Short mmCIF file of the C-alpha atoms (twelve columns), coordinates in Angstrom:
data_MODEL
# 
_entry.id   MODEL 
# 
loop_
_atom_site.group_PDB 
_atom_site.id 
_atom_site.type_symbol 
_atom_site.label_atom_id 
_atom_site.label_alt_id 
_atom_site.label_comp_id 
_atom_site.label_asym_id 
_atom_site.label_seq_id 
_atom_site.Cartn_x 
_atom_site.Cartn_y 
_atom_site.Cartn_z 
_atom_site.pdbx_PDB_model_num 
ATOM 1   C CA . MET A 1   85.565 28.266 15.057  1 
ATOM 2   C CA . THR A 2   83.022 25.808 13.691  1 
ATOM 3   C CA . ARG A 3   81.371 26.914 10.460  1 
ATOM 4   C CA . THR A 4   77.882 25.693 9.592   1 
ATOM 5   C CA . LEU A 5   76.123 26.239 6.257   1 
ATOM 6   C CA . ILE A 6   72.419 25.661 5.652   1 
ATOM 7   C CA . LEU A 7   71.298 24.482 2.207   1 
ATOM 8   C CA . PRO A 8   67.669 25.647 2.381   1 
ATOM 9   C CA . SER A 9   64.638 24.527 0.487   1 
ATOM 10  C CA . PRO A 10  64.486 26.599 -2.723  1 
ATOM 11  C CA . LEU A 11  60.739 26.798 -2.119  1 
ATOM 12  C CA . LEU A 12  61.117 28.870 1.056   1 
ATOM 13  C CA . PRO A 13  62.457 32.392 1.584   1 
ATOM 14  C CA . ARG A 14  65.821 32.951 3.219   1 
ATOM 15  C CA . SER A 15  64.008 34.579 6.139   1 
ATOM 16  C CA . ALA A 16  62.521 31.189 7.041   1 
ATOM 17  C CA . TYR A 17  65.943 30.093 8.355   1 
ATOM 18  C CA . VAL A 18  67.125 33.206 10.202  1 
ATOM 19  C CA . ASP A 19  65.801 32.116 13.610  1 
ATOM 20  C CA . LEU A 20  67.473 28.723 13.188  1 
ATOM 21  C CA . VAL A 21  70.758 30.455 12.309  1 
ATOM 22  C CA . ASN A 22  70.597 32.488 15.517  1 
ATOM 23  C CA . ALA A 23  69.680 29.462 17.627  1 
ATOM 24  C CA . LEU A 24  72.535 27.436 16.166  1 
ATOM 25  C CA . ALA A 25  75.048 30.209 16.792  1 
ATOM 26  C CA . ASP A 26  73.951 30.496 20.436  1 
ATOM 27  C CA . ARG A 27  74.060 26.756 21.042  1 
ATOM 28  C CA . GLN A 28  77.384 26.216 19.306  1 
ATOM 29  C CA . LEU A 29  78.922 28.723 21.685  1 
ATOM 30  C CA . ALA A 30  77.399 27.004 24.722  1 
ATOM 31  C CA . ALA A 31  77.866 23.375 23.642  1 
ATOM 32  C CA . TRP A 32  81.239 23.519 21.916  1 
ATOM 33  C CA . GLY A 33  82.932 26.186 23.994  1 
ATOM 34  C CA . GLY A 34  83.780 28.395 21.049  1 
ATOM 35  C CA . GLU A 35  82.148 30.850 18.728  1 
ATOM 36  C CA . GLY A 36  80.631 29.453 15.556  1 
ATOM 37  C CA . ALA A 37  79.718 30.991 12.239  1 
ATOM 38  C CA . VAL A 38  76.418 30.033 10.623  1 
ATOM 39  C CA . ASP A 39  75.176 31.084 7.200   1 
ATOM 40  C CA . ILE A 40  72.467 30.273 4.670   1 
ATOM 41  C CA . ALA A 41  73.243 29.462 1.053   1 
ATOM 42  C CA . THR A 42  71.287 31.663 -1.362  1 
ATOM 43  C CA . SER A 43  68.984 29.919 -3.799  1 
ATOM 44  C CA . PRO A 44  68.313 31.721 -7.098  1 
ATOM 45  C CA . PRO A 45  64.740 33.009 -7.490  1 
ATOM 46  C CA . SER A 46  62.286 30.857 -9.461  1 
ATOM 47  C CA . PRO A 47  64.895 28.453 -10.903 1 
ATOM 48  C CA . SER A 48  63.837 26.621 -14.063 1 
ATOM 49  C CA . GLY A 49  65.479 23.427 -12.806 1 
ATOM 50  C CA . PRO A 50  67.917 22.146 -10.179 1 
ATOM 51  C CA . GLN A 51  71.148 23.125 -11.954 1 
ATOM 52  C CA . PRO A 52  71.064 26.869 -11.065 1 
ATOM 53  C CA . VAL A 53  70.413 25.936 -7.443  1 
ATOM 54  C CA . LEU A 54  73.215 23.379 -7.455  1 
ATOM 55  C CA . ARG A 55  75.670 25.933 -8.843  1 
ATOM 56  C CA . ALA A 56  74.674 28.446 -6.172  1 
ATOM 57  C CA . PHE A 57  74.980 25.875 -3.389  1 
ATOM 58  C CA . ARG A 58  78.356 24.655 -4.619  1 
ATOM 59  C CA . ALA A 59  79.596 28.230 -4.754  1 
ATOM 60  C CA . ALA A 60  78.369 28.830 -1.199  1 
ATOM 61  C CA . VAL A 61  80.183 25.737 0.077   1 
ATOM 62  C CA . ALA A 62  83.380 26.744 -1.699  1 
ATOM 63  C CA . SER A 63  83.363 30.313 -0.392  1 
ATOM 64  C CA . PHE A 64  82.138 29.659 3.167   1 
ATOM 65  C CA . ALA A 65  84.211 26.488 3.731   1 
ATOM 66  C CA . PRO A 66  81.885 24.944 6.338   1 
ATOM 67  C CA . ASP A 67  82.725 22.173 8.799   1 
ATOM 68  C CA . LEU A 68  79.057 21.128 8.820   1 
ATOM 69  C CA . VAL A 69  76.290 21.318 6.209   1 
ATOM 70  C CA . LEU A 70  72.600 21.272 7.083   1 
ATOM 71  C CA . THR A 71  69.791 20.600 4.626   1 
ATOM 72  C CA . HIS A 72  66.047 21.043 4.920   1 
ATOM 73  C CA . SER A 73  63.176 19.695 2.832   1 
ATOM 74  C CA . ASN A 74  63.862 19.959 -0.930  1 
ATOM 75  C CA . GLY A 75  67.355 21.244 -0.146  1 
ATOM 76  C CA . GLY A 76  68.308 17.686 0.773   1 
ATOM 77  C CA . ARG A 77  68.405 16.732 -2.894  1 
ATOM 78  C CA . TYR A 78  71.561 18.824 -3.325  1 
ATOM 79  C CA . ALA A 79  73.821 17.841 -0.430  1 
ATOM 80  C CA . ALA A 80  75.428 14.835 -2.097  1 
ATOM 81  C CA . LEU A 81  76.608 17.006 -4.998  1 
ATOM 82  C CA . ALA A 82  77.314 20.223 -3.091  1 
ATOM 83  C CA . ALA A 83  78.766 19.207 0.287   1 
ATOM 84  C CA . ASP A 84  81.907 17.601 -1.190  1 
ATOM 85  C CA . GLY A 85  82.354 15.114 1.664   1 
ATOM 86  C CA . ILE A 86  81.665 17.591 4.481   1 
ATOM 87  C CA . PRO A 87  79.482 16.066 7.247   1 
ATOM 88  C CA . VAL A 88  75.777 16.674 6.631   1 
ATOM 89  C CA . VAL A 89  72.773 16.705 8.947   1 
ATOM 90  C CA . HIS A 90  69.520 16.407 7.006   1 
ATOM 91  C CA . ILE A 91  66.551 18.102 8.707   1 
ATOM 92  C CA . ASP A 92  63.268 16.568 7.517   1 
ATOM 93  C CA . ALA A 93  64.806 16.533 4.066   1 
ATOM 94  C CA . ALA A 94  64.346 14.755 0.768   1 
ATOM 95  C CA . LEU A 95  67.260 12.568 -0.300  1 
ATOM 96  C CA . PRO A 96  68.660 11.559 -3.699  1 
ATOM 97  C CA . GLY A 97  67.957 8.154  -5.137  1 
ATOM 98  C CA . ALA A 98  69.643 5.307  -3.309  1 
ATOM 99  C CA . SER A 99  72.060 4.475  -6.131  1 
ATOM 100 C CA . GLY A 100 72.558 8.062  -7.230  1 
ATOM 101 C CA . GLU A 101 70.382 7.742  -10.330 1 
ATOM 102 C CA . PRO A 102 68.621 10.926 -11.481 1 
ATOM 103 C CA . THR A 103 65.309 11.312 -9.677  1 
ATOM 104 C CA . PRO A 104 62.566 13.927 -10.170 1 
ATOM 105 C CA . MET A 105 62.592 16.906 -7.834  1 
ATOM 106 C CA . ALA A 106 59.048 15.931 -6.787  1 
ATOM 107 C CA . PRO A 107 57.364 12.500 -6.591  1 
ATOM 108 C CA . ALA A 108 54.737 11.547 -9.163  1 
ATOM 109 C CA . GLY A 109 51.740 12.075 -6.879  1 
ATOM 110 C CA . LEU A 110 52.844 15.602 -6.012  1 
ATOM 111 C CA . LEU A 111 53.578 16.389 -9.659  1 
ATOM 112 C CA . ASP A 112 49.985 15.566 -10.584 1 
ATOM 113 C CA . HIS A 113 48.758 17.977 -7.901  1 
ATOM 114 C CA . LEU A 114 51.149 20.714 -9.014  1 
ATOM 115 C CA . ALA A 115 50.142 20.375 -12.663 1 
ATOM 116 C CA . ASP A 116 46.603 21.291 -11.639 1 
ATOM 117 C CA . LEU A 117 47.863 24.407 -9.813  1 
ATOM 118 C CA . ALA A 118 50.088 25.841 -12.566 1 
ATOM 119 C CA . ASP A 119 48.904 28.884 -14.493 1 
ATOM 120 C CA . GLY A 120 48.997 29.307 -18.265 1 
ATOM 121 C CA . GLU A 121 52.706 30.203 -18.148 1 
ATOM 122 C CA . GLY A 122 53.612 27.156 -16.092 1 
ATOM 123 C CA . MET A 123 54.113 29.085 -12.841 1 
ATOM 124 C CA . LEU A 124 52.932 27.761 -9.498  1 
ATOM 125 C CA . PRO A 125 51.579 29.710 -6.557  1 
ATOM 126 C CA . PRO A 126 53.971 30.011 -3.586  1 
ATOM 127 C CA . TRP A 127 54.453 26.772 -1.658  1 
ATOM 128 C CA . SER A 128 52.154 27.618 1.265   1 
ATOM 129 C CA . ARG A 129 49.322 28.191 -1.223  1 
ATOM 130 C CA . TRP A 130 49.529 24.676 -2.594  1 
ATOM 131 C CA . TRP A 131 47.409 23.360 0.256   1 
ATOM 132 C CA . PRO A 132 44.050 24.275 1.859   1 
ATOM 133 C CA . GLU A 133 44.263 26.696 4.766   1 
ATOM 134 C CA . ASP A 134 43.328 24.044 7.317   1 
ATOM 135 C CA . ALA A 135 46.153 21.821 6.065   1 
ATOM 136 C CA . MET A 136 48.662 24.675 6.331   1 
ATOM 137 C CA . ALA A 137 47.444 25.368 9.859   1 
ATOM 138 C CA . GLU A 138 48.481 21.829 10.759  1 
ATOM 139 C CA . VAL A 139 51.942 22.281 9.218   1 
ATOM 140 C CA . LEU A 140 52.505 25.734 10.710  1 
ATOM 141 C CA . PRO A 141 49.975 26.523 13.446  1 
ATOM 142 C CA . ASP A 142 51.690 29.784 14.438  1 
ATOM 143 C CA . ILE A 143 49.741 32.357 12.397  1 
ATOM 144 C CA . GLY A 144 52.422 35.000 12.872  1 
ATOM 145 C CA . ALA A 145 55.077 32.665 11.483  1 
ATOM 146 C CA . LEU A 146 52.827 31.802 8.538   1 
ATOM 147 C CA . VAL A 147 52.227 35.473 7.719   1 
ATOM 148 C CA . ALA A 148 55.978 36.134 7.859   1 
ATOM 149 C CA . LEU A 149 56.683 33.119 5.653   1 
ATOM 150 C CA . ARG A 150 54.187 34.242 3.043   1 
ATOM 151 C CA . ALA A 151 55.646 37.733 2.965   1 
ATOM 152 C CA . GLY A 152 58.865 36.344 1.499   1 
ATOM 153 C CA . GLU A 153 57.658 33.373 -0.541  1 
ATOM 154 C CA . ARG A 154 58.294 33.160 -4.254  1 
ATOM 155 C CA . SER A 155 56.555 31.421 -7.136  1 
ATOM 156 C CA . MET A 156 58.256 28.440 -8.743  1 
ATOM 157 C CA . PRO A 157 57.929 27.078 -12.285 1 
ATOM 158 C CA . LEU A 158 56.333 23.671 -12.676 1 
ATOM 159 C CA . GLY A 159 59.315 22.659 -14.815 1 
ATOM 160 C CA . TYR A 160 61.597 22.732 -11.762 1 
ATOM 161 C CA . PHE A 161 59.709 19.841 -10.221 1 
ATOM 162 C CA . ARG A 162 59.619 17.845 -13.441 1 
ATOM 163 C CA . ALA A 163 63.410 18.038 -13.748 1 
ATOM 164 C CA . SER A 164 65.715 15.397 -12.247 1 
ATOM 165 C CA . LEU A 165 68.938 15.442 -10.258 1 
ATOM 166 C CA . GLY A 166 71.364 12.623 -9.577  1 
ATOM 167 C CA . ALA A 167 74.092 12.036 -7.015  1 
ATOM 168 C CA . PRO A 168 77.638 10.630 -7.014  1 
ATOM 169 C CA . ALA A 169 78.094 6.881  -6.702  1 
ATOM 170 C CA . GLY A 170 78.533 5.901  -3.070  1 
ATOM 171 C CA . TRP A 171 77.111 9.190  -1.776  1 
ATOM 172 C CA . GLN A 172 75.348 7.381  1.073   1 
ATOM 173 C CA . ASP A 173 78.723 6.420  2.590   1 
ATOM 174 C CA . ALA A 174 79.674 10.044 3.346   1 
ATOM 175 C CA . PRO A 175 79.260 11.209 6.989   1 
ATOM 176 C CA . GLN A 176 75.565 12.029 7.330   1 
ATOM 177 C CA . ALA A 177 72.828 12.098 9.946   1 
ATOM 178 C CA . TYR A 178 69.064 12.550 9.822   1 
ATOM 179 C CA . LEU A 179 66.707 14.568 12.028  1 
ATOM 180 C CA . ALA A 180 63.010 13.842 11.514  1 
ATOM 181 C CA . LEU A 181 60.577 16.586 12.429  1 
ATOM 182 C CA . SER A 182 57.427 15.010 11.015  1 
ATOM 183 C CA . GLY A 183 56.172 11.999 9.125   1 
ATOM 184 C CA . THR A 184 56.607 13.798 5.798   1 
ATOM 185 C CA . TYR A 185 59.856 11.996 5.042   1 
ATOM 186 C CA . ALA A 186 59.271 8.708  6.826   1 
ATOM 187 C CA . ASP A 187 60.865 6.763  3.967   1 
ATOM 188 C CA . GLU A 188 64.027 8.878  4.200   1 
ATOM 189 C CA . LEU A 189 64.246 8.346  7.949   1 
ATOM 190 C CA . ALA A 190 63.854 4.596  7.453   1 
ATOM 191 C CA . ARG A 191 66.597 4.612  4.823   1 
ATOM 192 C CA . ALA A 192 68.926 6.594  7.088   1 
ATOM 193 C CA . ARG A 193 68.401 4.018  9.822   1 
ATOM 194 C CA . ARG A 194 69.104 1.132  7.449   1 
ATOM 195 C CA . LEU A 195 72.324 2.831  6.399   1 
ATOM 196 C CA . GLY A 196 73.423 3.184  10.003  1 
ATOM 197 C CA . TRP A 197 73.408 6.979  9.985   1 
ATOM 198 C CA . PRO A 198 72.877 8.679  13.346  1 
ATOM 199 C CA . THR A 199 69.194 9.607  13.561  1 
ATOM 200 C CA . ARG A 200 66.930 11.483 15.921  1 
ATOM 201 C CA . VAL A 201 63.197 12.203 15.958  1 
ATOM 202 C CA . LEU A 202 61.924 15.421 17.518  1 
ATOM 203 C CA . GLU A 203 58.649 14.181 18.967  1 
ATOM 204 C CA . GLY A 204 55.594 16.335 18.392  1 
ATOM 205 C CA . ALA A 205 57.407 18.476 15.828  1 
ATOM 206 C CA . LEU A 206 56.179 19.578 12.409  1 
ATOM 207 C CA . HIS A 207 57.927 19.968 9.063   1 
ATOM 208 C CA . LEU A 208 58.512 23.697 9.667   1 
ATOM 209 C CA . HIS A 209 59.314 23.323 13.339  1 
ATOM 210 C CA . HIS A 210 62.424 25.461 12.971  1 
ATOM 211 C CA . LEU A 211 60.011 28.387 12.561  1 
ATOM 212 C CA . VAL A 212 58.207 27.541 15.801  1 
ATOM 213 C CA . GLU A 213 60.920 26.233 18.137  1 
ATOM 214 C CA . PRO A 214 64.283 26.956 16.510  1 
ATOM 215 C CA . GLU A 215 66.121 26.330 19.778  1 
ATOM 216 C CA . ALA A 216 64.789 22.777 20.034  1 
ATOM 217 C CA . VAL A 217 65.710 22.026 16.420  1 
ATOM 218 C CA . ALA A 218 69.179 23.531 16.897  1 
ATOM 219 C CA . SER A 219 69.814 21.370 19.957  1 
ATOM 220 C CA . GLU A 220 68.893 18.201 18.051  1 
ATOM 221 C CA . VAL A 221 71.071 19.219 15.111  1 
ATOM 222 C CA . LEU A 222 74.115 19.789 17.314  1 
ATOM 223 C CA . ALA A 223 73.592 16.446 19.054  1 
ATOM 224 C CA . LEU A 224 73.692 14.711 15.672  1 
ATOM 225 C CA . ALA A 225 76.668 16.800 14.550  1 
ATOM 226 C CA . GLY A 226 78.533 15.615 17.613  1 
ATOM 227 C CA . ARG A 227 77.909 12.012 16.594  1 
ATOM 228 C CA . LEU A 228 79.488 12.847 13.227  1 
ATOM 229 C CA . GLY A 229 82.573 14.175 15.013  1 
ATOM 230 C CA . VAL A 230 81.789 17.860 14.438  1 
ATOM 231 C CA . GLY A 231 82.195 20.277 17.330  1 
# 
């Protein structure tokens, strides 16, 4: 049995990954000829910084003992510290700094935008409310999926994004692959290619494509996992 663990974006609800879990389980059975187990690590609600999330992700890896780790979006910051050498497929995910130095959980330009959105207690609106409605429609054009996403979203403190997280020296040499769903993380895709990681681009996809076509995303993930020797 192949065991796959998703390290989700702490900005999104757990429900945002359920369809991907089901698609992965179905495709692992068909592609690898055996039943697989897929789970989602639980991120603590409204963490003040990355350390509570890192502890939760490390605990999930230790208890679930996966053969493959998947990351998405902001969850990619944690894989180098949480996966403990297990093969990782990053799905449109942020990555740690190249040399492992501590880097902010959000880039400077985004931090400026978030500072304008925070309320008097330093809390931000849920992620999908950071952007105008027409911009969100481009990221997630399926209105039903957007409504479902918003039903489970949580607020995050601005301090989380001002905090930094590092990575172990040599983390880029661990078995990793990169699946690009959009141009959001073009720099990360370029870095993955320079490092010689297996990479794939799902043409015409969007950053939240796993909410729209989870089967297509699952198929790309398993193709990359195969190139890492998993399955």
